[in-house]
Coordinates of C-alpha atoms and ligand atoms in Angstrom, one line a residue:
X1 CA 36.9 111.0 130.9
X2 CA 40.6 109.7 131.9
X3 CA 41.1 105.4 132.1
X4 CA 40.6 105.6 135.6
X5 CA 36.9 107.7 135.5
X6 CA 35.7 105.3 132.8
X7 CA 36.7 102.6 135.2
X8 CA 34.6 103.8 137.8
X9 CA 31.6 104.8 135.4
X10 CA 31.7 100.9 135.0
X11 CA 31.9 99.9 138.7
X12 CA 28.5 102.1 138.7
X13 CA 26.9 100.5 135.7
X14 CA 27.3 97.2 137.9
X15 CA 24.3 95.8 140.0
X16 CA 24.1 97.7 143.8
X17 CA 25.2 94.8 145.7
X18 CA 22.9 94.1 148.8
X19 CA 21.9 90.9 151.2
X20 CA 20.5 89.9 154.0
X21 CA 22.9 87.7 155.6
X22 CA 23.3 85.7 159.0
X23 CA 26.3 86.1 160.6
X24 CA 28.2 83.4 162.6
X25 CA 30.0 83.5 165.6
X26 CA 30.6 80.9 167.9
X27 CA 28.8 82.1 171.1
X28 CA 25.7 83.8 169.1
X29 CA 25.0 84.1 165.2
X30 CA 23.0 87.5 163.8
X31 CA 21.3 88.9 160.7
X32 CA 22.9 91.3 158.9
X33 CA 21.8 93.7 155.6
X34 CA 25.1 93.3 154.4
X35 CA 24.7 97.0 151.6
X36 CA 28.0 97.7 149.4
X37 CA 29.5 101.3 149.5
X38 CA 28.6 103.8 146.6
X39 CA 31.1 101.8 144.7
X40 CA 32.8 98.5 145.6
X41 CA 35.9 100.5 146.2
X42 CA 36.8 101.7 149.5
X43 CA 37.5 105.3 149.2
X44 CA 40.9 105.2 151.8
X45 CA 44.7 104.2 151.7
X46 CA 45.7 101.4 153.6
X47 CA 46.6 102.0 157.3
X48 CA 48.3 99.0 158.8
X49 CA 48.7 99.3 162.7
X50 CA 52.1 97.8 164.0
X51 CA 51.4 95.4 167.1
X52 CA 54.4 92.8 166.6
X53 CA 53.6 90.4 169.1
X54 CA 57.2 89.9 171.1
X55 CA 59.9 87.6 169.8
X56 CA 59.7 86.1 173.2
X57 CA 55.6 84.9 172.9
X58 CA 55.1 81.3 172.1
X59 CA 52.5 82.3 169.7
X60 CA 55.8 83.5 167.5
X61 CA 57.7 81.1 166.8
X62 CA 60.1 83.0 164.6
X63 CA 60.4 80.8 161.7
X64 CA 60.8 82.2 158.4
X65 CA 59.3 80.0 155.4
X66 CA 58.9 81.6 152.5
X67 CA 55.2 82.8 151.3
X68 CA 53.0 80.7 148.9
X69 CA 49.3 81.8 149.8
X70 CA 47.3 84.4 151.6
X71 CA 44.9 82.1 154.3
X72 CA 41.6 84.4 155.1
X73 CA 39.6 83.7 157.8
X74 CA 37.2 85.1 159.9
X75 CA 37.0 85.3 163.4
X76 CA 33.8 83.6 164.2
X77 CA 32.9 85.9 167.4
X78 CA 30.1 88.8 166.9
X79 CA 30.5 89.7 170.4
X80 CA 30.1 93.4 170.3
X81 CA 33.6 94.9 171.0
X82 CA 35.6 91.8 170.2
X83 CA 36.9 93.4 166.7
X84 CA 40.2 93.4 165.0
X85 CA 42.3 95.5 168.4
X86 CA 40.3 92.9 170.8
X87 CA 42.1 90.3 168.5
X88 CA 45.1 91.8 167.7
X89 CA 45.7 92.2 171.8
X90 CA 44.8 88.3 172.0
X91 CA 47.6 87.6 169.8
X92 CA 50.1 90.2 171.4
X93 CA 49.4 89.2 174.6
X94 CA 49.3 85.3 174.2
X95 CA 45.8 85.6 176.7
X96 CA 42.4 86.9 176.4
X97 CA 41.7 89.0 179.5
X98 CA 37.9 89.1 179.6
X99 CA 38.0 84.9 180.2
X100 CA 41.6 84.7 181.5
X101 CA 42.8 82.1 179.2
X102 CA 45.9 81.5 177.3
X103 CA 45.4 82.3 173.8
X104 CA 48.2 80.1 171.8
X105 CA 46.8 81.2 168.2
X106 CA 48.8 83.5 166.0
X107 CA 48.3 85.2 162.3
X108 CA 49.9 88.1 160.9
X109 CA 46.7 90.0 160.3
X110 CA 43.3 91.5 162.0
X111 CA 41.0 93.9 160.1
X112 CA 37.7 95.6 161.0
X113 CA 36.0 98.6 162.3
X114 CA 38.7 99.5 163.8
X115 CA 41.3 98.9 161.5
X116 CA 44.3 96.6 160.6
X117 CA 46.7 95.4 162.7
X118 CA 49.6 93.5 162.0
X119 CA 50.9 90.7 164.8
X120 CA 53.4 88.7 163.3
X121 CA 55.3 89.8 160.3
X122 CA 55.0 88.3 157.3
X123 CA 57.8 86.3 156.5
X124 CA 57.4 84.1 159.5
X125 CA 55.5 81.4 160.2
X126 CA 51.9 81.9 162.5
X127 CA 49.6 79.6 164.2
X128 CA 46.0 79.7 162.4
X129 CA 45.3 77.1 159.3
X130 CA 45.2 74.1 161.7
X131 CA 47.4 72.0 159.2
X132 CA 50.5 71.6 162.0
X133 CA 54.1 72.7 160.9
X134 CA 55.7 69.8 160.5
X135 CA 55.6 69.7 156.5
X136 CA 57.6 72.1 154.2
X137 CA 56.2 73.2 150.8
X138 CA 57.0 70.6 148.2
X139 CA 55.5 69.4 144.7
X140 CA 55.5 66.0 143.5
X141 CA 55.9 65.2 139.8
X142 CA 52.6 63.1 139.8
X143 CA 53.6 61.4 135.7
X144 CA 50.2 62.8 134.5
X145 CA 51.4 65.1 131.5
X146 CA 49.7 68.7 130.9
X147 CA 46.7 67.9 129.6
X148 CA 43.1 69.6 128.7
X149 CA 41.6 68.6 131.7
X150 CA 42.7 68.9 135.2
X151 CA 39.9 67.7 137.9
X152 CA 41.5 65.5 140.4
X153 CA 39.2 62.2 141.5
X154 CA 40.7 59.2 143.6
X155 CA 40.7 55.7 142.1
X156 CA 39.2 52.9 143.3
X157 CA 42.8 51.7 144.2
X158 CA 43.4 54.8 146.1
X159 CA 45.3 56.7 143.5
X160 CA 45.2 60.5 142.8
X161 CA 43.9 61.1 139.1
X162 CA 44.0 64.0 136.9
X163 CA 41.7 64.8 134.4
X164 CA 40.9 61.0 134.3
X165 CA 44.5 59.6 134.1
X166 CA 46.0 57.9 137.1
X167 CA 48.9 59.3 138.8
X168 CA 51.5 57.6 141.0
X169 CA 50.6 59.6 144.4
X170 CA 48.8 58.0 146.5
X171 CA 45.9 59.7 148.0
X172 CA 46.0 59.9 152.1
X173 CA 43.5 57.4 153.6
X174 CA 40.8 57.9 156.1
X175 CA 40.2 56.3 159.3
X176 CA 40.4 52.5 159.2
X177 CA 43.2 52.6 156.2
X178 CA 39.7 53.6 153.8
X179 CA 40.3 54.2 150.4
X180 CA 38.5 58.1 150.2
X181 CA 36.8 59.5 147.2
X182 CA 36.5 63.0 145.4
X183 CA 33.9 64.0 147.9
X184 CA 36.4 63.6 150.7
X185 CA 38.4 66.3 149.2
X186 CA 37.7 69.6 150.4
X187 CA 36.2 72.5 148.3
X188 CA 38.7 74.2 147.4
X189 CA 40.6 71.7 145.4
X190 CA 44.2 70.8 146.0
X191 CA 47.4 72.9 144.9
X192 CA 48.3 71.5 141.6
X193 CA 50.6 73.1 139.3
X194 CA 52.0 72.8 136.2
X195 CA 55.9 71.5 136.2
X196 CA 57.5 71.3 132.4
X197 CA 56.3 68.2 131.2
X198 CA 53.8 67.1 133.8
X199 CA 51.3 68.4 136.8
X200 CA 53.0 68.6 140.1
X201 CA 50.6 68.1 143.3
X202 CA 51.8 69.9 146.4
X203 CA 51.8 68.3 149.9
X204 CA 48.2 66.8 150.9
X205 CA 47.3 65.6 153.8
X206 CA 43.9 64.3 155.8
X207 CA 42.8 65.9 158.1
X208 CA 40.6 63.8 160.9
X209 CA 38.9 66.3 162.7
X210 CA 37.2 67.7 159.3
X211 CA 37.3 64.2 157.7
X212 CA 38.7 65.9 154.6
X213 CA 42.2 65.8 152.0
X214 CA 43.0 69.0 152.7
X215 CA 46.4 70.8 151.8
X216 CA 49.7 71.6 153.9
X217 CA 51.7 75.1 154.0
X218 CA 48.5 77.7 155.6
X219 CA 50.8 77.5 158.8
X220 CA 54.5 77.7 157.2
X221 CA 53.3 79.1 153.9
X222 CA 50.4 81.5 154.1
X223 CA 49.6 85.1 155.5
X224 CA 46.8 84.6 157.8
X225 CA 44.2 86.9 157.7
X226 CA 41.5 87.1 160.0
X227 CA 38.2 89.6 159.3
X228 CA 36.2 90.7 161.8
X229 CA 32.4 90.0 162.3
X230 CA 32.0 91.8 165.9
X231 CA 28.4 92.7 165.9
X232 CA 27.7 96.8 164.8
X233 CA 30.5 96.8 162.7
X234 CA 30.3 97.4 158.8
X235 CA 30.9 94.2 157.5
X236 CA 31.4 95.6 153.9
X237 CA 34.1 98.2 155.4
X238 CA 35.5 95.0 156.7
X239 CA 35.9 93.2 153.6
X240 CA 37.1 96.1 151.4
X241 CA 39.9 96.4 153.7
X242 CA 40.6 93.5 153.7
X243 CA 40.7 93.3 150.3
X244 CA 43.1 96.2 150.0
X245 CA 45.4 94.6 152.5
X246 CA 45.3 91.6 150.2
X247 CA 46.3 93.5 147.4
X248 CA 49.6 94.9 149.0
X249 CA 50.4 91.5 150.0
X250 CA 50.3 89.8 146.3
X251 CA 52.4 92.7 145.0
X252 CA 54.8 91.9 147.8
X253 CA 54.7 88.1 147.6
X254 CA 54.4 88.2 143.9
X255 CA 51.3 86.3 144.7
X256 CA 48.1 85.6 142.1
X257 CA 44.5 85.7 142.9
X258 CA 44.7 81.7 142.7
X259 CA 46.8 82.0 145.8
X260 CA 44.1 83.2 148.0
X261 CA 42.7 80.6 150.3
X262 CA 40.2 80.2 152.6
X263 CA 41.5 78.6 155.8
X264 CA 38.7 75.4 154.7
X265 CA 41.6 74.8 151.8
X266 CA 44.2 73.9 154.5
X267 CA 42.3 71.8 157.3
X268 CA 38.6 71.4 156.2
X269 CA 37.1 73.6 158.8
X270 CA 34.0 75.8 157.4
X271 CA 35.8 79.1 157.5
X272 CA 35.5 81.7 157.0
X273 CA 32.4 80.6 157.7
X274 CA 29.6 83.5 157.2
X275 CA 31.5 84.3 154.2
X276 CA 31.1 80.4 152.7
X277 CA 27.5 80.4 154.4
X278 CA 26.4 83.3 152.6
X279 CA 28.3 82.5 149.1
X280 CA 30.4 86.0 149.6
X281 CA 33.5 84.7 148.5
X282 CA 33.2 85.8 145.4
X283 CA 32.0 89.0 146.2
X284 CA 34.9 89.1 148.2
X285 CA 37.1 88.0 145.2
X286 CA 35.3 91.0 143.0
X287 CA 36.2 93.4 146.0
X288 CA 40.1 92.3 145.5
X289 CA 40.2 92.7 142.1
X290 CA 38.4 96.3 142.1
X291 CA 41.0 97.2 144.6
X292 CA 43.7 95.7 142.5
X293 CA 42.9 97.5 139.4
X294 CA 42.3 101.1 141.3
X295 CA 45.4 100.8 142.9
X296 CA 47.6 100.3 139.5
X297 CA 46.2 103.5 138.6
X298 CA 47.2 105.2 141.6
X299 CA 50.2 103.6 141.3
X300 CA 50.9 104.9 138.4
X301 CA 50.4 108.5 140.0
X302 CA 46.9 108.9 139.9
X303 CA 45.3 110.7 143.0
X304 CA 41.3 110.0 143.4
X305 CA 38.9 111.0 146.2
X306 CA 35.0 111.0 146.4
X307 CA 32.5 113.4 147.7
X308 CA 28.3 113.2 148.0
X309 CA 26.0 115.4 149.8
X310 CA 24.4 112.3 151.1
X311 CA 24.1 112.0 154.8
X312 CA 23.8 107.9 155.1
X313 CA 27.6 107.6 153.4
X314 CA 30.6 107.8 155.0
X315 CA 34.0 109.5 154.2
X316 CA 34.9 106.6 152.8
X317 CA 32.2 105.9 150.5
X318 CA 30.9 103.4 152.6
X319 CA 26.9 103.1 153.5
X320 CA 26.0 101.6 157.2
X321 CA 22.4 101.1 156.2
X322 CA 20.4 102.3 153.4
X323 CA 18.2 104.7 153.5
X324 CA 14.5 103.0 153.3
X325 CA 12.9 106.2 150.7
X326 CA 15.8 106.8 148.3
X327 CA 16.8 104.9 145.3
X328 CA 19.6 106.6 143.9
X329 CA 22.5 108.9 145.3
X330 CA 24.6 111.1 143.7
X331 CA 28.3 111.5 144.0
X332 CA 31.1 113.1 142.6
X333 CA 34.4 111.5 141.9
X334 CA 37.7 113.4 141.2
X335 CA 41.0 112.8 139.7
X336 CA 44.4 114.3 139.0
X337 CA 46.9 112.9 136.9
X338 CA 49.9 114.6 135.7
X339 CA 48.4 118.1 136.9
X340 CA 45.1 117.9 135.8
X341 CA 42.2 117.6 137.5
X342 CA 38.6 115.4 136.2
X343 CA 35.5 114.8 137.9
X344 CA 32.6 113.0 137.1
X345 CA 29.1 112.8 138.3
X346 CA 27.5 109.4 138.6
X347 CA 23.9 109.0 140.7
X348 CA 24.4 104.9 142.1
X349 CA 20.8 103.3 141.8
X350 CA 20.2 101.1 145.4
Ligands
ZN1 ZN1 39.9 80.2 160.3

């Protein structure tokens, strides 16, 4: 067996991943058997669909800001039929034809069912993390030097700490001038990182409508990314792609896993919220790093493809619900590399 069919006899060896999840939208919420493909790798290239909303739409305002994150989100609406293009035509349009209302939201991405599209392009700045525009990136040298420990708390006096040792930033207050505590911060943490001698903290901020220290730069600095949770859709084909879309954009951005947010990191709001609800976001995570590993590989010059007799899998490799008497399916996956062709049988256990 090549590198690349040894990876994949591992992704078998791994736990099916199933669950019954609900689904939230903001209208109407739904359960789901959320059921992984044959493998947690989505068995197609990317296929980005160009809709650049026009230079002219107020959704766009042109900026360009250099990238620090990737913001994911999803779009909270499991109306049947509004998937990534009934999105992706919001944001083109600047209006949502079905109520008749402006739609002033903006982010450079939409995947689902129906595939990705791309709105605004990267490098420019998007409407979707709720955290204004009116901050640019910056670190502050907070005096703490690099030390074991790295938790940030709030003192009693209002200070940031790190790892126990006060810093000279302040921590934002909340309503009434009130000196806030860890809890206040949100859970994702705050962007620190380390500068030569000591931890630099980037721009925080609180946010009152979520009542929580949240962190600037998902407007100016992120790639928004909303996933689709229309109802009838595969969510796992969802996430996959997304995950593969993710993987371009670190490449591109020179971007690390650590730089993947969920729009909660940037204005306390619970989103994505069915995949925080349902404690997917690491699944999610695992998806990104399957697809980032694969793609080295074909990168490298590797071509791969799948292929089952099974009728309940897609082309793709994906599963849209499981079949109730079977426990394990076979497939056959082959590769070529440098001219030479290898397959290898696996049976997945569900
Ligand atoms: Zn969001």
């Amino acid at each position: 067996m090549n590198e690349l069919l040894e990876y994949f006899n591992e992704l078998n060896d791994l736990d099916y991943f199933k669950k019954k999840i609900r689904v939230y939208g903001y209208k109407k919420s739904y359960n789901y058997n959320f059921v992984e493909g044959l493998t947690p790798y989505l068995f197609e290239s990317l296929n980005i669909k160009n809709k650049i909303a026009k230079e002219t739409n107020e959704n766009r305002p042109g900026k360009i800001e250099e990238k620090k994150y990737i913001t994911i989100h999803d779009t909270g609406d499991t109306l049947p039929g509004h998937g990534s293009k009934f999105w992706a035509d919001a944001v083109y349009n600047e209006f949502i034809k079905e109520t008749n209302q402006k739609y002033a939201c903006s982010y450079q991405y939409v995947v689902g069912n129906e595939g990705i599209y791309h709105m605004i392009p990267d490098n420019e700045i998007a409407w979707h993390a709720g955290d204004s525009t009116k901050v640019s990136y910056n670190l502050y040298d907070t005096g703490v030097g690099i030390h074991h420990h790295h938790d940030i708390d709030i003192t009693t006096d209002g200070y940031f700490s790190i790892g126990g040792i006060k810093s000279n930033i302040m921590a934002p207050r909340g309503e009434n001038d009130k000196i806030l505590t860890k809890d206040d911060i949100n859970d994702q943490g705050l962007t620190l990182v380390k500068g030569e001698n000591n931890y630099l903290l980037g721009e925080v901020y609180y946010n009152e409508t979520y009542q929580k220290i949240c962190n600037r730069g998902g407007n100016n600095n992120s790639i928004g990314i909303e996933i689709s949770m229309a109802k009838g859709e595969n969510l796992f084909v969802n996430l996959a792609r997304c995950a593969k879309l993710v993987v371009k954009l670190l490449k591109e951005n020179k971007l690390l896993m650590s730089d993947i947010k969920q729009h909660h990191f940037f204005s306390g709001k619970n989103c994505p919220q069915t995949l925080r609800e349902n404690e997917l976001w690491d699944y999610f995570l695992h998806l990104i790093d399957v697809e980032a590993i694969v793609d080295s590989y074909l990168s490298d010059g590797y071509k791969l493809s799948i292929e089952t007799k099974c009728e309940y899998v897609n082309e793709n490799g994906s599963i849209d619900k499981l079949p109730g008497a079977v426990r394990g399916i076979e497939y056959i996956v082959t590769t070529e590399y440098q001219g030479k062709k290898e397959t290898a049988l696996f049976v997945k256990l569900i």
